Amino acid sequence: MAIARIYLDWNATAPLLGVARDAVLEALSLPGNPSSVHAEGRAARVVIEKARRDVAGLLGAEPAHVTFTGSATEAANHALSPVYRMGKAKIAVGRLYVSAIEHPAVRNGGRFAPEQVSEIPVTPQGLVDLDALADLLAAHDVTSGMPLVAIMLVNNETGLIQPIREAAAIVKKHGGLLVVDAVQAAGRIPVSITDLGADFLIVSAHKLGGPKGVGALVSRGETLMPEPLVRGGGQEKGHRAGTENLAAIAGFGAAARVAGEDIEGRNAVIAALRDRAEEAMLSVAPETVIYGRGLARVANTSFFRLPGLKAETGQIAFDLEGVALSAGAACSSGKVGASHVLTAMGEDAAHGALRLSLGPGTTEADIDRFIAVFEKIAQRRKRAEQAA
């Protein structure tokens, strides 16, 4: 008999919402090109503009400032450009500064050459070191162009909420631009591009329960924009060429509407489940290390390490018991290796850590099952240590 499976890897991707699926299917039936001026084209355009309003509403932005892309990775590569434009004038960016805990889509530097990228360290707790950021920007060579800074709002592994408002103040003081990866934050905490002080936000549909293959770059204004990454026609106001993925964008908008509803109430339920799982882990194996516990985290994430257990081994053991979770970020084509986030925190990353991430569909029974499997794995590890 096949083992019934439970899904506890919502940070990798959230299951597709019914309303998003319905929106996708409805949009697939529309024959028109959104750029066409006839009735069929206008009907498709209405779908895109509605989705644009919904995504903007989730992020406290203006609809006109939402540029749809093929993914959050594409949005990151779009924003991380050494050339920006103010109308027809080119504005140089002298250097890119990225935090040491960024997702690889940002950490790889976008369109910057490696020698143009500097790393912002983090504290042992996993938070961006604001003093180090201030020192780096104070030493920035302004003759090379303005500084561009990229810091994520919520870390995808630890779930820690980063001090973006404070970072934004430092960036503005030094005449820079701030790009914020909000992929793990949107729909999990209230997000407003204006309140954060960010210049750009990066978001992804499939983390919200929308379809895979669509994201967005959201800007605070339109005066200063990165040079287009994808060139061709004039779609997305010239910022991103190519006929828009109508069905995926429709699903993105539907998911964004749901994600913005009752975030506080949803978090209370999810946090209670996450906390029960953590308390049980510490009860079963007090040596368990839970990163970020006691600090400001999103409600759904627990990043933990059971000493002596390799993350890859643990992930496989959970999977064989029908529990889907991950060893850090799901961004390396299935590879499991040392966590660059743990390394940045000064932790021994050789064995890695496991990430439990919940969502609105997670149940008490799911947590019961997780706890039972964790206890089995912990006992197996203890017996192996005693026999060694």
Tab-separated table of C-alpha atoms in Angstrom, residues 12-361:
chain	number	residue	atom	x	y	z
A	12	ALA	CA	9.504	25.908	-2.531
A	13	THR	CA	6.100	26.251	-4.152
A	14	ALA	CA	2.547	26.564	-2.903
A	15	PRO	CA	-0.139	24.226	-4.252
A	16	LEU	CA	-2.186	25.869	-6.982
A	17	LEU	CA	-5.288	27.569	-5.589
A	18	GLY	CA	-8.646	26.646	-7.057
A	19	VAL	CA	-9.404	30.265	-7.931
A	20	ALA	CA	-6.053	30.564	-9.681
A	21	ARG	CA	-6.705	27.388	-11.658
A	22	ASP	CA	-10.124	28.700	-12.678
A	23	ALA	CA	-8.601	32.003	-13.786
A	24	VAL	CA	-5.959	30.187	-15.838
A	25	LEU	CA	-8.539	28.010	-17.580
A	26	GLU	CA	-10.812	30.942	-18.296
A	27	ALA	CA	-7.952	32.956	-19.780
A	28	LEU	CA	-6.868	30.027	-21.936
A	29	SER	CA	-10.211	30.220	-23.721
A	30	LEU	CA	-9.579	33.818	-24.844
A	31	PRO	CA	-8.268	33.898	-28.433
A	32	GLY	CA	-7.000	37.468	-28.614
A	33	ASN	CA	-3.503	38.904	-28.307
A	34	PRO	CA	-3.463	41.494	-25.471
A	35	SER	CA	-1.711	43.961	-27.782
A	36	SER	CA	-4.393	43.775	-30.467
A	37	VAL	CA	-6.931	46.594	-30.695
A	38	HIS	CA	-9.926	44.514	-31.776
A	39	ALA	CA	-12.556	43.228	-29.333
A	40	GLU	CA	-10.778	39.900	-28.749
A	41	GLY	CA	-7.513	41.662	-27.987
A	42	ARG	CA	-9.201	44.149	-25.681
A	43	ALA	CA	-10.822	41.289	-23.752
A	44	ALA	CA	-7.385	39.756	-23.158
A	45	ARG	CA	-6.004	43.152	-22.130
A	46	VAL	CA	-8.764	43.522	-19.527
A	47	VAL	CA	-7.606	40.266	-17.891
A	48	ILE	CA	-3.997	41.453	-17.688
A	49	GLU	CA	-4.865	44.860	-16.291
A	50	LYS	CA	-7.117	43.322	-13.648
A	51	ALA	CA	-4.291	41.038	-12.585
A	52	ARG	CA	-1.925	44.013	-12.534
A	53	ARG	CA	-4.266	45.825	-10.114
A	54	ASP	CA	-4.498	42.744	-7.899
A	55	VAL	CA	-0.736	42.262	-7.712
A	56	ALA	CA	-0.229	45.980	-7.061
A	57	GLY	CA	-2.838	45.875	-4.291
A	58	LEU	CA	-0.986	43.079	-2.501
A	59	LEU	CA	2.225	45.149	-2.481
A	60	GLY	CA	0.948	48.675	-1.826
A	61	ALA	CA	2.004	49.744	-5.310
A	62	GLU	CA	0.490	51.525	-8.284
A	63	PRO	CA	-0.787	49.174	-11.009
A	64	ALA	CA	1.185	51.107	-13.627
A	65	HIS	CA	4.362	50.180	-11.754
A	66	VAL	CA	3.913	46.397	-12.090
A	67	THR	CA	5.912	44.748	-14.892
A	68	PHE	CA	5.065	41.096	-15.492
A	69	THR	CA	7.980	38.737	-16.151
A	70	GLY	CA	8.465	35.032	-16.758
A	71	SER	CA	9.673	34.414	-13.178
A	72	ALA	CA	11.116	36.096	-10.107
A	73	THR	CA	14.546	35.108	-11.405
A	74	GLU	CA	13.910	37.071	-14.573
A	75	ALA	CA	12.689	40.015	-12.497
A	76	ALA	CA	15.926	39.888	-10.492
A	77	ASN	CA	18.067	39.849	-13.626
A	78	HIS	CA	16.018	42.751	-14.966
A	79	ALA	CA	16.487	44.868	-11.834
A	80	LEU	CA	20.166	44.048	-11.287
A	81	SER	CA	21.414	46.103	-14.208
A	82	PRO	CA	24.552	48.265	-14.406
A	83	VAL	CA	22.604	50.680	-16.593
A	84	TYR	CA	19.379	52.453	-15.639
A	85	ARG	CA	17.415	54.904	-17.741
A	86	MET	CA	15.745	58.186	-16.929
A	87	GLY	CA	13.771	58.743	-20.085
A	88	LYS	CA	16.350	58.477	-22.856
A	89	ALA	CA	19.275	59.301	-20.594
A	90	LYS	CA	21.479	56.478	-19.340
A	91	ILE	CA	22.349	56.424	-15.640
A	92	ALA	CA	25.365	54.348	-14.607
A	93	VAL	CA	25.374	52.038	-11.597
A	94	GLY	CA	28.895	51.728	-10.274
A	95	ARG	CA	28.578	48.683	-8.025
A	96	LEU	CA	26.080	46.126	-6.796
A	97	TYR	CA	25.897	45.251	-3.101
A	98	VAL	CA	24.068	42.017	-2.221
A	99	SER	CA	23.518	40.438	1.169
A	100	ALA	CA	25.294	37.156	1.862
A	101	ILE	CA	21.991	35.327	2.377
A	102	GLU	CA	20.294	36.213	-0.905
A	103	HIS	CA	18.614	33.669	-3.141
A	104	PRO	CA	20.964	32.595	-5.974
A	105	ALA	CA	18.807	34.549	-8.448
A	106	VAL	CA	20.056	37.721	-6.731
A	107	ARG	CA	23.345	36.501	-5.279
A	108	ASN	CA	24.703	35.736	-8.757
A	109	GLY	CA	24.643	39.452	-9.525
A	110	GLY	CA	22.295	39.719	-12.463
A	111	ARG	CA	23.959	41.604	-15.308
A	112	PHE	CA	26.922	42.787	-13.234
A	113	ALA	CA	30.418	41.407	-13.746
A	114	PRO	CA	31.700	39.509	-10.670
A	115	GLU	CA	34.248	42.216	-9.897
A	116	GLN	CA	31.414	44.753	-9.683
A	117	VAL	CA	29.627	42.899	-6.886
A	118	SER	CA	30.281	43.277	-3.151
A	119	GLU	CA	28.785	41.118	-0.417
A	120	ILE	CA	27.039	42.554	2.636
A	121	PRO	CA	27.683	40.302	5.653
A	122	VAL	CA	25.029	39.192	8.104
A	123	THR	CA	25.056	38.824	11.872
A	124	PRO	CA	25.374	35.389	13.527
A	125	GLN	CA	21.580	35.524	13.963
A	126	GLY	CA	21.123	35.758	10.184
A	127	LEU	CA	20.144	39.423	9.872
A	128	VAL	CA	21.776	41.870	7.477
A	129	ASP	CA	24.587	43.753	9.207
A	130	LEU	CA	23.440	47.362	8.888
A	131	ASP	CA	26.721	48.808	10.152
A	132	ALA	CA	28.601	46.877	7.479
A	133	LEU	CA	26.157	48.123	4.853
A	134	ALA	CA	26.740	51.717	5.970
A	135	ASP	CA	30.522	51.233	5.825
A	136	LEU	CA	30.377	49.709	2.340
A	137	LEU	CA	28.254	52.531	0.964
A	138	ALA	CA	30.371	55.187	2.672
A	139	ALA	CA	33.367	53.796	0.777
A	140	HIS	CA	31.510	53.578	-2.539
A	141	ASP	CA	33.227	55.318	-5.458
A	142	VAL	CA	30.543	57.770	-6.561
A	143	THR	CA	32.496	58.614	-9.729
A	144	SER	CA	31.764	55.105	-11.031
A	145	GLY	CA	28.016	55.592	-10.746
A	146	MET	CA	25.385	55.201	-8.057
A	147	PRO	CA	25.272	52.160	-5.753
A	148	LEU	CA	22.615	49.480	-6.173
A	149	VAL	CA	21.734	47.381	-3.110
A	150	ALA	CA	19.802	44.091	-3.061
A	151	ILE	CA	18.440	42.705	0.221
A	152	MET	CA	15.621	40.194	0.621
A	153	LEU	CA	12.671	40.960	2.888
A	154	VAL	CA	12.277	37.390	4.183
A	155	ASN	CA	15.017	34.789	3.937
A	156	ASN	CA	13.822	31.704	2.119
A	157	GLU	CA	15.635	29.292	4.452
A	158	THR	CA	15.398	30.767	7.960
A	159	GLY	CA	12.183	32.737	7.419
A	160	LEU	CA	13.787	35.701	9.205
A	161	ILE	CA	12.352	39.136	8.419
A	162	GLN	CA	15.172	41.468	7.451
A	163	PRO	CA	15.459	45.127	8.611
A	164	ILE	CA	14.537	46.595	5.231
A	165	ARG	CA	13.272	49.985	6.450
A	166	GLU	CA	16.543	50.638	8.273
A	167	ALA	CA	18.552	49.434	5.269
A	168	ALA	CA	16.517	51.661	2.959
A	169	ALA	CA	17.367	54.726	5.047
A	170	ILE	CA	21.074	53.928	4.754
A	171	VAL	CA	20.828	53.356	1.003
A	172	LYS	CA	18.982	56.641	0.462
A	173	LYS	CA	21.541	58.525	2.554
A	174	HIS	CA	24.214	57.395	0.106
A	175	GLY	CA	22.195	58.101	-3.028
A	176	GLY	CA	21.556	54.491	-3.966
A	177	LEU	CA	18.704	52.289	-5.149
A	178	LEU	CA	17.279	49.382	-3.158
A	179	VAL	CA	15.974	46.176	-4.769
A	180	VAL	CA	14.045	43.909	-2.397
A	181	ASP	CA	13.309	40.253	-3.051
A	182	ALA	CA	9.808	39.927	-1.564
A	183	VAL	CA	9.151	36.426	-2.915
A	184	GLN	CA	8.847	34.780	0.519
A	185	ALA	CA	7.182	37.810	2.109
A	186	ALA	CA	4.260	38.582	-0.192
A	187	GLY	CA	1.084	37.146	1.268
A	188	ARG	CA	2.838	36.084	4.483
A	189	ILE	CA	3.337	39.509	6.004
A	190	PRO	CA	1.869	42.871	4.974
A	191	VAL	CA	4.076	44.381	2.266
A	192	SER	CA	4.067	47.975	1.028
A	193	ILE	CA	6.791	49.152	-1.316
A	194	THR	CA	6.321	52.712	-0.036
A	195	ASP	CA	6.417	51.835	3.660
A	196	LEU	CA	9.514	49.705	3.162
A	197	GLY	CA	11.345	52.481	1.315
A	198	ALA	CA	12.281	50.079	-1.471
A	199	ASP	CA	12.702	51.176	-5.069
A	200	PHE	CA	11.880	47.759	-6.529
A	201	LEU	CA	10.214	44.561	-5.323
A	202	ILE	CA	10.601	41.112	-6.855
A	203	VAL	CA	7.648	38.705	-6.524
A	204	SER	CA	6.647	35.274	-7.808
A	205	ALA	CA	3.198	33.802	-8.468
A	206	HIS	CA	3.847	30.199	-7.490
A	207	LYS	CA	4.829	31.076	-3.912
A	208	LEU	CA	1.309	32.519	-3.477
A	209	GLY	CA	-0.662	29.631	-4.909
A	210	GLY	CA	-0.532	30.941	-8.456
A	211	PRO	CA	0.887	29.117	-11.491
A	212	LYS	CA	4.574	28.557	-12.067
A	213	GLY	CA	6.301	30.555	-14.772
A	214	VAL	CA	5.232	34.106	-13.973
A	215	GLY	CA	6.604	36.815	-11.705
A	216	ALA	CA	6.794	40.574	-11.527
A	217	LEU	CA	9.154	43.462	-10.985
A	218	VAL	CA	7.335	46.177	-9.056
A	219	SER	CA	8.739	49.704	-8.953
A	220	ARG	CA	7.988	52.627	-6.666
A	221	GLY	CA	7.914	54.995	-9.644
A	222	GLU	CA	8.723	55.113	-13.342
A	223	THR	CA	11.248	57.923	-13.477
A	224	LEU	CA	14.284	55.681	-13.094
A	225	MET	CA	14.045	52.163	-14.513
A	226	PRO	CA	16.572	49.430	-15.339
A	227	GLU	CA	17.499	48.942	-18.952
A	228	PRO	CA	15.229	46.223	-20.396
A	229	LEU	CA	16.496	42.674	-20.142
A	230	VAL	CA	14.146	41.219	-22.772
A	231	ARG	CA	13.998	43.417	-25.874
A	232	GLY	CA	11.654	43.323	-28.827
A	233	GLY	CA	8.157	44.750	-29.000
A	234	GLY	CA	6.663	47.374	-26.750
A	235	GLN	CA	4.840	45.095	-24.324
A	236	GLU	CA	4.764	46.015	-20.627
A	237	LYS	CA	5.321	49.664	-21.556
A	238	GLY	CA	8.611	48.739	-23.176
A	239	HIS	CA	10.092	47.275	-19.985
A	240	ARG	CA	9.670	43.611	-20.940
A	241	ALA	CA	9.148	42.553	-24.546
A	242	GLY	CA	7.218	39.485	-25.656
A	243	THR	CA	3.531	38.653	-25.741
A	244	GLU	CA	2.308	38.395	-22.170
A	245	ASN	CA	1.555	34.952	-20.726
A	246	LEU	CA	-2.137	35.717	-20.382
A	247	ALA	CA	-3.208	32.563	-18.558
A	248	ALA	CA	-0.370	32.619	-16.033
A	249	ILE	CA	-0.855	36.325	-15.352
A	250	ALA	CA	-4.573	35.748	-14.764
A	251	GLY	CA	-3.733	33.039	-12.234
A	252	PHE	CA	-1.166	35.317	-10.601
A	253	GLY	CA	-3.788	38.014	-10.095
A	254	ALA	CA	-6.296	35.581	-8.605
A	255	ALA	CA	-3.692	34.206	-6.188
A	256	ALA	CA	-2.626	37.726	-5.190
A	257	ARG	CA	-6.218	38.617	-4.281
A	258	VAL	CA	-6.488	35.617	-1.962
A	259	ALA	CA	-3.009	36.168	-0.505
A	260	GLY	CA	-3.975	39.656	0.639
A	261	GLU	CA	-7.029	38.508	2.593
A	262	ASP	CA	-6.796	38.190	6.399
A	263	ILE	CA	-3.027	37.725	6.587
A	264	GLU	CA	-3.095	38.196	10.371
A	265	GLY	CA	-5.763	35.547	10.959
A	266	ARG	CA	-4.083	33.081	8.619
A	267	ASN	CA	-0.730	33.628	10.319
A	268	ALA	CA	-2.163	32.930	13.777
A	269	VAL	CA	-3.295	29.465	12.696
A	270	ILE	CA	-0.109	28.636	10.788
A	271	ALA	CA	2.205	29.928	13.548
A	272	ALA	CA	0.432	27.742	16.112
A	273	LEU	CA	1.082	24.674	13.948
A	274	ARG	CA	4.725	25.647	13.339
A	275	ASP	CA	5.322	26.303	17.040
A	276	ARG	CA	3.787	22.948	18.009
A	277	ALA	CA	6.123	21.192	15.592
A	278	GLU	CA	9.137	23.011	17.038
A	279	GLU	CA	8.176	22.315	20.647
A	280	ALA	CA	7.761	18.631	19.817
A	281	MET	CA	11.165	18.483	18.104
A	282	LEU	CA	12.854	20.007	21.151
A	283	SER	CA	10.990	17.626	23.443
A	284	VAL	CA	12.009	14.566	21.429
A	285	ALA	CA	15.574	15.747	20.777
A	286	PRO	CA	16.597	18.725	22.962
A	287	GLU	CA	19.825	19.075	20.981
A	288	THR	CA	17.853	20.146	17.908
A	289	VAL	CA	18.944	23.575	16.672
A	290	ILE	CA	16.131	25.816	15.372
A	291	TYR	CA	17.490	28.849	13.568
A	292	GLY	CA	15.798	32.192	14.177
A	293	ARG	CA	13.633	30.953	17.032
A	294	GLY	CA	12.734	33.950	19.200
A	295	LEU	CA	13.404	36.434	16.384
A	296	ALA	CA	10.969	37.984	13.913
A	297	ARG	CA	10.137	35.271	11.407
A	298	VAL	CA	7.320	34.608	8.999
A	299	ALA	CA	4.764	32.341	10.645
A	300	ASN	CA	5.152	29.365	8.352
A	301	THR	CA	8.883	28.576	8.378
A	302	SER	CA	11.104	26.455	10.620
A	303	PHE	CA	14.751	25.870	9.680
A	304	PHE	CA	16.231	23.188	11.928
A	305	ARG	CA	19.213	20.917	12.349
A	306	LEU	CA	19.458	17.643	14.226
A	307	PRO	CA	23.171	17.319	15.093
A	308	GLY	CA	24.739	14.284	13.464
A	309	LEU	CA	22.105	14.073	10.746
A	310	LYS	CA	23.039	15.237	7.260
A	311	ALA	CA	20.343	17.330	5.618
A	312	GLU	CA	20.322	15.123	2.527
A	313	THR	CA	19.906	11.998	4.645
A	314	GLY	CA	17.132	13.626	6.650
A	315	GLN	CA	15.296	14.834	3.569
A	316	ILE	CA	15.363	11.359	2.034
A	317	ALA	CA	14.253	9.775	5.314
A	318	PHE	CA	11.267	12.117	5.564
A	319	ASP	CA	10.418	11.555	1.911
A	320	LEU	CA	10.416	7.775	2.348
A	321	GLU	CA	7.922	8.254	5.182
A	322	GLY	CA	5.673	10.330	2.933
A	323	VAL	CA	6.650	13.785	4.229
A	324	ALA	CA	7.789	16.399	1.701
A	325	LEU	CA	10.106	19.046	3.111
A	326	SER	CA	13.389	20.466	1.888
A	327	ALA	CA	17.028	20.992	2.709
A	328	GLY	CA	17.152	24.757	2.188
A	329	ALA	CA	16.122	26.416	-1.055
A	330	ALA	CA	14.631	24.452	-3.945
A	331	CYS	CA	16.678	26.268	-6.553
A	332	SER	CA	19.511	23.947	-7.550
A	333	SER	CA	17.818	21.301	-9.691
A	334	GLY	CA	17.460	18.839	-6.835
A	335	LYS	CA	21.007	19.186	-5.513
A	336	VAL	CA	21.491	19.218	-1.754
A	337	GLY	CA	24.621	20.902	-0.466
A	338	ALA	CA	25.976	23.155	2.232
A	339	SER	CA	23.675	26.092	2.954
A	340	HIS	CA	25.252	29.407	1.998
A	341	VAL	CA	22.877	31.000	4.518
A	342	LEU	CA	24.321	28.950	7.383
A	343	THR	CA	27.839	29.687	6.141
A	344	ALA	CA	27.094	33.423	6.134
A	345	MET	CA	25.861	33.119	9.731
A	346	GLY	CA	29.155	31.512	10.761
A	347	GLU	CA	27.508	28.141	11.345
A	348	ASP	CA	28.981	24.760	10.462
A	349	ALA	CA	27.142	24.212	7.199
A	350	ALA	CA	28.725	20.886	6.280
A	351	HIS	CA	25.664	18.857	7.275
A	352	GLY	CA	23.142	21.535	6.307
A	353	ALA	CA	19.677	21.889	7.809
A	354	LEU	CA	16.094	21.003	6.987
A	355	ARG	CA	13.310	23.445	6.217
A	356	LEU	CA	9.752	22.878	7.285
A	357	SER	CA	7.368	25.313	5.604
A	358	LEU	CA	3.613	25.336	6.079
A	359	GLY	CA	0.672	26.934	4.342
A	360	PRO	CA	-3.061	27.536	4.640
A	361	GLY	CA	-3.715	23.914	3.677
